Short mmCIF file of C-alpha atoms and ligand atoms in Angstrom, two decimals:
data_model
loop_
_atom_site.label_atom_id
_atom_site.label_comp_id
_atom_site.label_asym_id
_atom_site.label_seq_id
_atom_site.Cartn_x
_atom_site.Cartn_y
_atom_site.Cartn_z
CA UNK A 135 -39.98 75.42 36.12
CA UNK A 136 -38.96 74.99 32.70
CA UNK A 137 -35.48 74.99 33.26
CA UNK A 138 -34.39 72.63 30.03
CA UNK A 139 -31.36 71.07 31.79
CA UNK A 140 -33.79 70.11 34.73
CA UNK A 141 -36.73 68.77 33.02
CA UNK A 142 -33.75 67.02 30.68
CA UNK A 143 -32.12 65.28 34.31
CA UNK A 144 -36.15 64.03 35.05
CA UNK A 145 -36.27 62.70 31.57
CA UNK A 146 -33.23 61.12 32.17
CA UNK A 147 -33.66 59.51 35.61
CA UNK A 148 -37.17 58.06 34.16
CA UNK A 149 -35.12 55.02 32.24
CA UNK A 150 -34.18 54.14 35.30
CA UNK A 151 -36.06 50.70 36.08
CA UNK A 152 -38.72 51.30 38.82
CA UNK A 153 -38.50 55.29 38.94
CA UNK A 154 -41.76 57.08 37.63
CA UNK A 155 -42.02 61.27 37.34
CA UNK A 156 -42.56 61.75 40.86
CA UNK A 157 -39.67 59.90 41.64
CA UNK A 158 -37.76 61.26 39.45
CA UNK A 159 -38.64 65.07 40.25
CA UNK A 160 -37.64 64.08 43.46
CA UNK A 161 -34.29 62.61 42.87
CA UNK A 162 -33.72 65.37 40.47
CA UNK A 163 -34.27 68.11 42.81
CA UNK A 164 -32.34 65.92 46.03
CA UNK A 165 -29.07 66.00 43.58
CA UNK A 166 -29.73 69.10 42.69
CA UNK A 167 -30.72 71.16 45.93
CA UNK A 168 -28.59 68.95 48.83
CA UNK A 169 -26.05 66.74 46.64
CA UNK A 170 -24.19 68.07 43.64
CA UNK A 171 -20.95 66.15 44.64
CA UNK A 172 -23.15 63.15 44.34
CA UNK A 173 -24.44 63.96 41.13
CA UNK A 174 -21.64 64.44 39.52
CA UNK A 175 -20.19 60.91 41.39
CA UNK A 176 -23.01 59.46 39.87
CA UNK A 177 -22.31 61.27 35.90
CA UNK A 178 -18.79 59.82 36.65
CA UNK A 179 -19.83 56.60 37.73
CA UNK A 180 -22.04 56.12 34.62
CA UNK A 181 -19.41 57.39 32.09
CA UNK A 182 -16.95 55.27 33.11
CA UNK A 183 -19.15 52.20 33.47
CA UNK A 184 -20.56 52.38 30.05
CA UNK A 185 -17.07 52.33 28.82
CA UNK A 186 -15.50 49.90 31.13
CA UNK A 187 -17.74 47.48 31.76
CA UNK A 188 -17.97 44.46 29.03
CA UNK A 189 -18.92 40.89 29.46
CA UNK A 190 -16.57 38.08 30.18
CA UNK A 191 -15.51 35.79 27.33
CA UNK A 192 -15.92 32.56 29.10
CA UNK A 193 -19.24 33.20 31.81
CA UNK A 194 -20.69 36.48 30.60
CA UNK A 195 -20.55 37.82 33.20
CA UNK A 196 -19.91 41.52 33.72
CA UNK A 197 -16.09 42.61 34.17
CA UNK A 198 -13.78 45.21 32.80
CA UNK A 199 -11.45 42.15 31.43
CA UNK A 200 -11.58 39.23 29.20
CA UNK A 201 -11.83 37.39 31.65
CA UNK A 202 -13.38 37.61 35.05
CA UNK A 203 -11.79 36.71 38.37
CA UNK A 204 -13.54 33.78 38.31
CA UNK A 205 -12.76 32.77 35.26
CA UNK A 206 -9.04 33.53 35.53
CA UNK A 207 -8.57 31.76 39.15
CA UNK A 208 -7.00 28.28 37.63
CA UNK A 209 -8.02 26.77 41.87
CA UNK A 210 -11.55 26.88 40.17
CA UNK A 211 -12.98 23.20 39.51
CA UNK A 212 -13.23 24.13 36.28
CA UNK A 213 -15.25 20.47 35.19
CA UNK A 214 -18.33 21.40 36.77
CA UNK A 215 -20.49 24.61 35.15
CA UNK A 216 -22.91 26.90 37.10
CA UNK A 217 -25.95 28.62 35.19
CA UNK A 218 -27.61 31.44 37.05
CA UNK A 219 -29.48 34.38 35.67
CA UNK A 220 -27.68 37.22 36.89
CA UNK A 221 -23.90 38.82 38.38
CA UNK A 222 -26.60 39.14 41.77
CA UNK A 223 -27.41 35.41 41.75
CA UNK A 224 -23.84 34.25 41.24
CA UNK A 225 -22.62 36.78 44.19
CA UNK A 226 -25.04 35.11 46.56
CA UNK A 227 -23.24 31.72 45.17
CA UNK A 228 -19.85 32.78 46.37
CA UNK A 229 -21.52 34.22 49.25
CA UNK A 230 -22.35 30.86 50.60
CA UNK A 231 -19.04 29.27 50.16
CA UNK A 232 -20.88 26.10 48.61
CA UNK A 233 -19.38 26.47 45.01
CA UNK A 234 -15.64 26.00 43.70
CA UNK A 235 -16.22 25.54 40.02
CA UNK A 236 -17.01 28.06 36.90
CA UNK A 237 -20.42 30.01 35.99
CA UNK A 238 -22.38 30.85 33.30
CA UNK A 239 -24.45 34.14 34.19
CA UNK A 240 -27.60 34.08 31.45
CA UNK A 241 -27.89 38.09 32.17
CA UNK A 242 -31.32 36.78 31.59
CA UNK A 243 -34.14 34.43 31.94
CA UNK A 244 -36.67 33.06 29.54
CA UNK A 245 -39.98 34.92 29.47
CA UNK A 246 -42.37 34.28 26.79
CA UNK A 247 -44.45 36.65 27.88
CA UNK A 248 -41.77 39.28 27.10
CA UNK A 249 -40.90 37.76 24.14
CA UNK A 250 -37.67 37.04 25.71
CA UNK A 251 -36.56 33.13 24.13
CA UNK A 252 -33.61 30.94 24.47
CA UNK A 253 -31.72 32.94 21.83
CA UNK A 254 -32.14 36.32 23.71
CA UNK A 255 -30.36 34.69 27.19
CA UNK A 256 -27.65 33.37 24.81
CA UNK A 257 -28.25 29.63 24.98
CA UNK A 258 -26.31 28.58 22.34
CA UNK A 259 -23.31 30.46 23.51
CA UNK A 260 -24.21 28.63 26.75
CA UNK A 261 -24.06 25.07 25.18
CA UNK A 262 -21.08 25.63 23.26
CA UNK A 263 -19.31 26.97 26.00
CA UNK A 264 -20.47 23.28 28.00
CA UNK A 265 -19.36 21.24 25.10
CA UNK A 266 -15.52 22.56 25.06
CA UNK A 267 -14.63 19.11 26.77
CA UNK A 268 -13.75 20.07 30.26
CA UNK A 269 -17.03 20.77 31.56
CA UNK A 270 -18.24 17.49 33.13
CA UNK A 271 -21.88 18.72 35.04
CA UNK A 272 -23.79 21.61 34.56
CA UNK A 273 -25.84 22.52 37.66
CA UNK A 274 -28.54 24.85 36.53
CA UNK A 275 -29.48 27.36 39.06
CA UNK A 276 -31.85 29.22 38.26
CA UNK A 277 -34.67 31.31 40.21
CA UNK A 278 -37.38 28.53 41.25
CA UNK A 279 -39.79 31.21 39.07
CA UNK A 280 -42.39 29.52 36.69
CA UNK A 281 -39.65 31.51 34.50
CA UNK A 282 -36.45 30.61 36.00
CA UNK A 283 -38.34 27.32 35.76
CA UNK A 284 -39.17 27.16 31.80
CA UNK A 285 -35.51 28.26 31.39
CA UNK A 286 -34.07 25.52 33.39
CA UNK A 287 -35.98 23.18 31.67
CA UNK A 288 -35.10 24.69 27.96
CA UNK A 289 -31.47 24.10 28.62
CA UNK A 290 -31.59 21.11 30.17
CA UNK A 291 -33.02 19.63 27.22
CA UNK A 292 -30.28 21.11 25.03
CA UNK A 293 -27.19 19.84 27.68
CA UNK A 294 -28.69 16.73 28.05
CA UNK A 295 -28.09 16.09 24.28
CA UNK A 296 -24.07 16.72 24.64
CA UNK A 297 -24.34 14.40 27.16
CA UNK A 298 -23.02 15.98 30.01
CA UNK A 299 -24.43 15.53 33.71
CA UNK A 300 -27.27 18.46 34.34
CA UNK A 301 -28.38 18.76 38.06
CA UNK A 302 -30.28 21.35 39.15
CA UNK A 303 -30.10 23.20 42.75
CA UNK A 304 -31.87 21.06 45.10
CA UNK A 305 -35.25 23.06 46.30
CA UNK A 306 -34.44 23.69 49.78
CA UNK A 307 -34.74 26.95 48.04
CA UNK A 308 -38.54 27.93 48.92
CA UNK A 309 -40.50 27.84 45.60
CA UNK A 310 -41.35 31.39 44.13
CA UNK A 311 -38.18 32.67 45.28
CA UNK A 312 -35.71 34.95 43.71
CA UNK A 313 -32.08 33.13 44.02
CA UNK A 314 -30.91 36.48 45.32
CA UNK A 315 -32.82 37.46 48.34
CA UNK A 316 -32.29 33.73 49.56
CA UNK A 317 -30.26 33.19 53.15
CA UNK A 318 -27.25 31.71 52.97
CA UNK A 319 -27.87 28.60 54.39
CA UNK A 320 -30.61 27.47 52.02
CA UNK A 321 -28.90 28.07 49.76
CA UNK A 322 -25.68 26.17 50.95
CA UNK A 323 -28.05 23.09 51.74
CA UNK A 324 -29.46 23.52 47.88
CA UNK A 325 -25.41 23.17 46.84
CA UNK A 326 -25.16 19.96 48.73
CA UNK A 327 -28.34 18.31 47.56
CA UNK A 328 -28.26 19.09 44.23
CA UNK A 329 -30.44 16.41 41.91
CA UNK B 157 -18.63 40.70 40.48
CA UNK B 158 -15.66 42.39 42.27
CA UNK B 159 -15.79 44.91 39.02
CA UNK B 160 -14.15 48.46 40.51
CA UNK B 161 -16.34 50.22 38.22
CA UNK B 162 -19.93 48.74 38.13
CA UNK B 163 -19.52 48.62 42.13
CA UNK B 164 -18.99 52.13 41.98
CA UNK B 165 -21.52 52.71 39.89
CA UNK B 166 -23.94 50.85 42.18
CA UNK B 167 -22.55 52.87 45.60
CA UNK B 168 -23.47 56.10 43.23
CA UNK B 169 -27.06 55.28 42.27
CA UNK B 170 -27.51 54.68 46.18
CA UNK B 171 -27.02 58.50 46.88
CA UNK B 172 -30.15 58.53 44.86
CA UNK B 173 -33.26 58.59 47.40
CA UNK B 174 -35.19 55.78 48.15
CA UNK B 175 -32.73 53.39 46.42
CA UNK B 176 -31.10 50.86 48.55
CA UNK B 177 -28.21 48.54 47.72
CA UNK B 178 -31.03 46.10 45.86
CA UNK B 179 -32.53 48.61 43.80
CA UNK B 180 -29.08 50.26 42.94
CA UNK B 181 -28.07 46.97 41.74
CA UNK B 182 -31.19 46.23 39.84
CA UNK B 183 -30.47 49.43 38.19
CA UNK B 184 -26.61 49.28 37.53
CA UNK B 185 -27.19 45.83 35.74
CA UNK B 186 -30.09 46.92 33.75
CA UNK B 187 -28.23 50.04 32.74
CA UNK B 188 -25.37 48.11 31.62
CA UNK B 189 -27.33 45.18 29.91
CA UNK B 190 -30.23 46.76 28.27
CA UNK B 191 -29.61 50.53 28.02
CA UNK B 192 -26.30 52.05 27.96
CA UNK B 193 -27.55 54.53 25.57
CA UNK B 194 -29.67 55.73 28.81
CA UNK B 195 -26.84 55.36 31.35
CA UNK B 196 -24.70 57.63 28.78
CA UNK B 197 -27.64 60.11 28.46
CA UNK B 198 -28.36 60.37 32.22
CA UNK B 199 -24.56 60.81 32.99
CA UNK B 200 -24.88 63.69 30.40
CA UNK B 201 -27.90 65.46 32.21
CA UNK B 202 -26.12 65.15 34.99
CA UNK B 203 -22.93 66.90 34.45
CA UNK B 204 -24.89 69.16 32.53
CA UNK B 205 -27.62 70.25 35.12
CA UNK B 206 -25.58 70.20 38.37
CA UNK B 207 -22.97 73.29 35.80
CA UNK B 208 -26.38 74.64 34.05
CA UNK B 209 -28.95 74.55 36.93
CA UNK B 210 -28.53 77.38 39.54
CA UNK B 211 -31.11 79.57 41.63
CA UNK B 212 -33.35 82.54 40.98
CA UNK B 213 -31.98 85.43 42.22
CA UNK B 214 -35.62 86.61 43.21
CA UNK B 215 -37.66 83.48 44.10
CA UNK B 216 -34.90 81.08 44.94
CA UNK B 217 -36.40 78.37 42.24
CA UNK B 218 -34.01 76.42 39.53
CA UNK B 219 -33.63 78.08 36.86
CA UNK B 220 -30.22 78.18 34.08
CA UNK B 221 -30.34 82.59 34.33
CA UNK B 222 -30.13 84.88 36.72
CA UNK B 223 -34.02 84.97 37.14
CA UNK B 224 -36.64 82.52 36.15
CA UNK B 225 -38.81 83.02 33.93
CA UNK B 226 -41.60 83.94 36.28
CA UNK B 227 -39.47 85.88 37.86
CA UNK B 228 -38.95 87.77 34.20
CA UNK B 229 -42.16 88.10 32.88
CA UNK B 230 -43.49 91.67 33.45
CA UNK B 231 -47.16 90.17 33.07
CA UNK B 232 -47.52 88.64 36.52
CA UNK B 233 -48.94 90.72 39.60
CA UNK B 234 -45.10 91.86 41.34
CA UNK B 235 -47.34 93.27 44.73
CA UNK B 236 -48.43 89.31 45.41
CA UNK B 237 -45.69 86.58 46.19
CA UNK B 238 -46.17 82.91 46.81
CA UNK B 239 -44.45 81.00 49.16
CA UNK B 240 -43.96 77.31 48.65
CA UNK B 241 -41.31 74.62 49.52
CA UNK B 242 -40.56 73.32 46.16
CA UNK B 243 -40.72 73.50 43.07
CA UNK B 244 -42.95 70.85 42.33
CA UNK B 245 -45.62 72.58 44.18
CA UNK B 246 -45.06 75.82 42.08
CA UNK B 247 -45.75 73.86 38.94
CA UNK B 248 -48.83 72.49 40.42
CA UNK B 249 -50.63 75.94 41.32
CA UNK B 250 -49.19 77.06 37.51
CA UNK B 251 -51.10 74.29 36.46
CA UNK B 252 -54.21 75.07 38.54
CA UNK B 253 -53.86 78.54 36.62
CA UNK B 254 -55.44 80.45 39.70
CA UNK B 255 -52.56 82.79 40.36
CA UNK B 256 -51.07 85.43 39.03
CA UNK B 257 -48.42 86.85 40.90
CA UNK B 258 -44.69 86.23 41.70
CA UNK B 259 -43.53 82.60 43.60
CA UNK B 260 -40.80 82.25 46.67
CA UNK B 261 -39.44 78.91 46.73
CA UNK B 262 -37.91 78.00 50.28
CA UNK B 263 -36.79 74.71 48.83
CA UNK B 264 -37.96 72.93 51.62
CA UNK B 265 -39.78 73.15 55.31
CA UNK B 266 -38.55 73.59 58.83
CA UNK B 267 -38.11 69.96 60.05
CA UNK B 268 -37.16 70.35 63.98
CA UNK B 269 -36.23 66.49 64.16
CA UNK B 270 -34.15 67.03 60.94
CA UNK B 271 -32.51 69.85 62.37
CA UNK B 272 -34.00 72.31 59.71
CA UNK B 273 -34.70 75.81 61.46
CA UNK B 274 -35.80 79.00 59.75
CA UNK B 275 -32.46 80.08 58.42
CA UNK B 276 -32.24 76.70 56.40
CA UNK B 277 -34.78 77.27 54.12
CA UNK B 278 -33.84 81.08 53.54
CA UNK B 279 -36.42 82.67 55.91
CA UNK B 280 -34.69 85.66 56.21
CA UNK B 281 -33.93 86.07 52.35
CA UNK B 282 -37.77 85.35 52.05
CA UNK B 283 -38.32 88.67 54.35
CA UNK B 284 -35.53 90.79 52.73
CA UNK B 285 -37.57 89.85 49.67
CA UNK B 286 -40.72 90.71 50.92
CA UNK B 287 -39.81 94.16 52.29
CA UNK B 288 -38.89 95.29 48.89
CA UNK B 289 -41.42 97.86 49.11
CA UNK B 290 -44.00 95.99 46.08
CA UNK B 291 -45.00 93.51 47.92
CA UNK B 292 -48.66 94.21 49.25
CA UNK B 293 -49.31 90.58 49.73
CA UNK B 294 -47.69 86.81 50.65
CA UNK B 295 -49.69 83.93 50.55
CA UNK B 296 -48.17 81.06 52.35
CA UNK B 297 -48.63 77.74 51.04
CA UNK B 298 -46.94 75.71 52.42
CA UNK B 299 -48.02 71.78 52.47
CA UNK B 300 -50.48 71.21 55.03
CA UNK B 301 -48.41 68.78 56.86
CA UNK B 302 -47.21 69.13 60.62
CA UNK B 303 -43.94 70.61 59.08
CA UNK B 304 -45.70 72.43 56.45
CA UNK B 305 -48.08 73.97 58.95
CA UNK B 306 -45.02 74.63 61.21
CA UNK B 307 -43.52 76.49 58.04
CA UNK B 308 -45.92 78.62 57.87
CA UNK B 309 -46.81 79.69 60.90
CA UNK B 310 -42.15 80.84 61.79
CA UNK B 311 -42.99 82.62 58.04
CA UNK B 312 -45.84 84.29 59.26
CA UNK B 313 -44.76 85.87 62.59
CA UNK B 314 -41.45 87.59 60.55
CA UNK B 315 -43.93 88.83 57.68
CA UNK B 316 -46.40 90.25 59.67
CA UNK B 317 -43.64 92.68 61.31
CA UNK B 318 -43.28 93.78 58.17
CA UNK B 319 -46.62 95.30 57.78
CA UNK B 320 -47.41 92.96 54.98
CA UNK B 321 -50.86 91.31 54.87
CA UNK B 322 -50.14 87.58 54.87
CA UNK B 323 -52.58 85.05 54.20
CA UNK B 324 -52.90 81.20 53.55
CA UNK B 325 -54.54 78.89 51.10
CA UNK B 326 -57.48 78.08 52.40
CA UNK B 327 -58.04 74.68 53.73
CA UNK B 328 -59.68 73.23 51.24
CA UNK B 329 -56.60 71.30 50.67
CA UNK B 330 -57.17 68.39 52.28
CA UNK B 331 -55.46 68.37 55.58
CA UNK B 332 -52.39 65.77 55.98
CA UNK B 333 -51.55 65.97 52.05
CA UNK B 334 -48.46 67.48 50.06
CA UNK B 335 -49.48 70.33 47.32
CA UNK B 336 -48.15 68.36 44.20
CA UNK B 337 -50.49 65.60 44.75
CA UNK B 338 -53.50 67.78 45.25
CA UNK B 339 -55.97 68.03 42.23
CA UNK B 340 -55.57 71.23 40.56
CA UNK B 341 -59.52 72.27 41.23
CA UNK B 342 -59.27 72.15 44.84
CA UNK B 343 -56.07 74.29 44.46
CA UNK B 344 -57.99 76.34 42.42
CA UNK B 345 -61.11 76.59 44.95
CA UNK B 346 -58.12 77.05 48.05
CA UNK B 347 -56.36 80.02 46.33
CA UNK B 348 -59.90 81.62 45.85
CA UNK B 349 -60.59 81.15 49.71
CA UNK B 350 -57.10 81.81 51.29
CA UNK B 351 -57.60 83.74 54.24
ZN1 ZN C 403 -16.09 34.81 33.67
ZN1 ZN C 404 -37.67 83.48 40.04
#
């Protein structure tokens, strides 16, 4: 079994997040003895996103532009700022139809635990970006985590002091929740009675 | 998040198994935030193991020549072969280091409800192979599973027409469990005892 290109494909398919050795044997040898065409989707697919994908100048979010569609759509309210952690939590946003105005996607949240501080989730870039003049409220939507929680409360502190409006979604999100896996609804109802 | 090339990257990943549309997310974004270095180097193994990685002209296993290097090394017993479904359970009895002889690798088990008969895991190579004429011996293990079991037993039937003596480990692997998560002394004690 010590084919080098094999053992090199488990190796590989370990960084993934979440996928030990066995899982990794296993996806190795699924690609390998049932899905070539996949695998070599998938070498494609990686290639190209490495290269293609950057981060948008004005949200940070991920897009293959300067800009994002968001971003670039001038019907966007652009006076009112929305911080969430990831591109996941600010799809569920447009999901639920609540939201017209601009994000700001952290790609991030603060956990001291993993040494991860307000520098590291770019929360300077975060408060210039509020403090260009247009940007009227900043509604800070982050997971209700004890760490989506801490960074909420970090950069509120910071907005606060260019004195512009900071709400924060409402919690008709259930507490301990990741944004993402929340229904729709909630979520719409957390839009509407934002504090 | 409508990005063309990070959603393809995330419909990719899903071919994976086991990885829904959450986890393939989870993984596209970490990819392309923390370790694009990794997403570079598993595109890399990819390409390079679904063009280097083919199969064993003699056992069927992975291997980058035209026979593995089991296969190839004139040290093992040729008049003994080994029948398992993967290779992940020939690694594990290499590791128990309680067999000597050559491997056949059916690269997976009949499966009725998935529709895999005898012909899809190479049964009848498996009998061209062991009518060679220097095979005394096959010892079918199989996983001792309701498929594994079910293996066997279609194997068995064809070999024994052969005039071949065919045994199987014994069963002091525990009954229910796949080979590659057995400990390698009761592997050890169930190659001693195959019947
Ligand atoms: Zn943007
Ligand atoms: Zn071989």
């Amino acid at each position: 079994m010590s084919t080098g290109s094999l053992e090199a494909l488990i190796q590989a398919l370990r960084r993934l997040p979440g996928v030990g050795v066995k899982s990794a044997q296993r996806m190795a040898f699924h690609l390998l003895q049932h899905d070539r065409a996949g695998a070599q989707e998938l070498a494609r697919a990686l290639a190209h996103a490495t290269e293609a994908v950057k981060h948008c100048r004005s949200c940070h979010t991920f897009t293959e532009h300067d800009l994002c569609e968001v971003c670039a759509d001038p019907a966007r309210d652009a006076s009112v700022l929305c911080v969430v952690e990831t591109p996941a939590d600010q799809a569920a946003l447009e999901r639920s139809g609540s939201y017209h105005g601009l994000y700001y996607v952290l790609m991030g949240r603060i956990s001291p635990l993993d040494g991860v501080g307000a520098s590291a989730i770019g929360a300077r870039a975060l408060l210039e970006r509020a403090a260009d003049g247009g940007v009227q409220e900043v509604i800070l939507a982050t997971s209700f985590t004890a760490e989506g929680e801490a960074t909420a409360h970090v950069l509120s502190e910071g907005l606060k002091s260019l004195g512009v409006r900071v709400t924060r979604l409402a919690r008709g999100v259930p507490a301990g929740s990741e944004l993402e896996y929340v229904d729709l609804s909630t979520i719409a109802h957390a839009m509407v009675d934002r504090r």
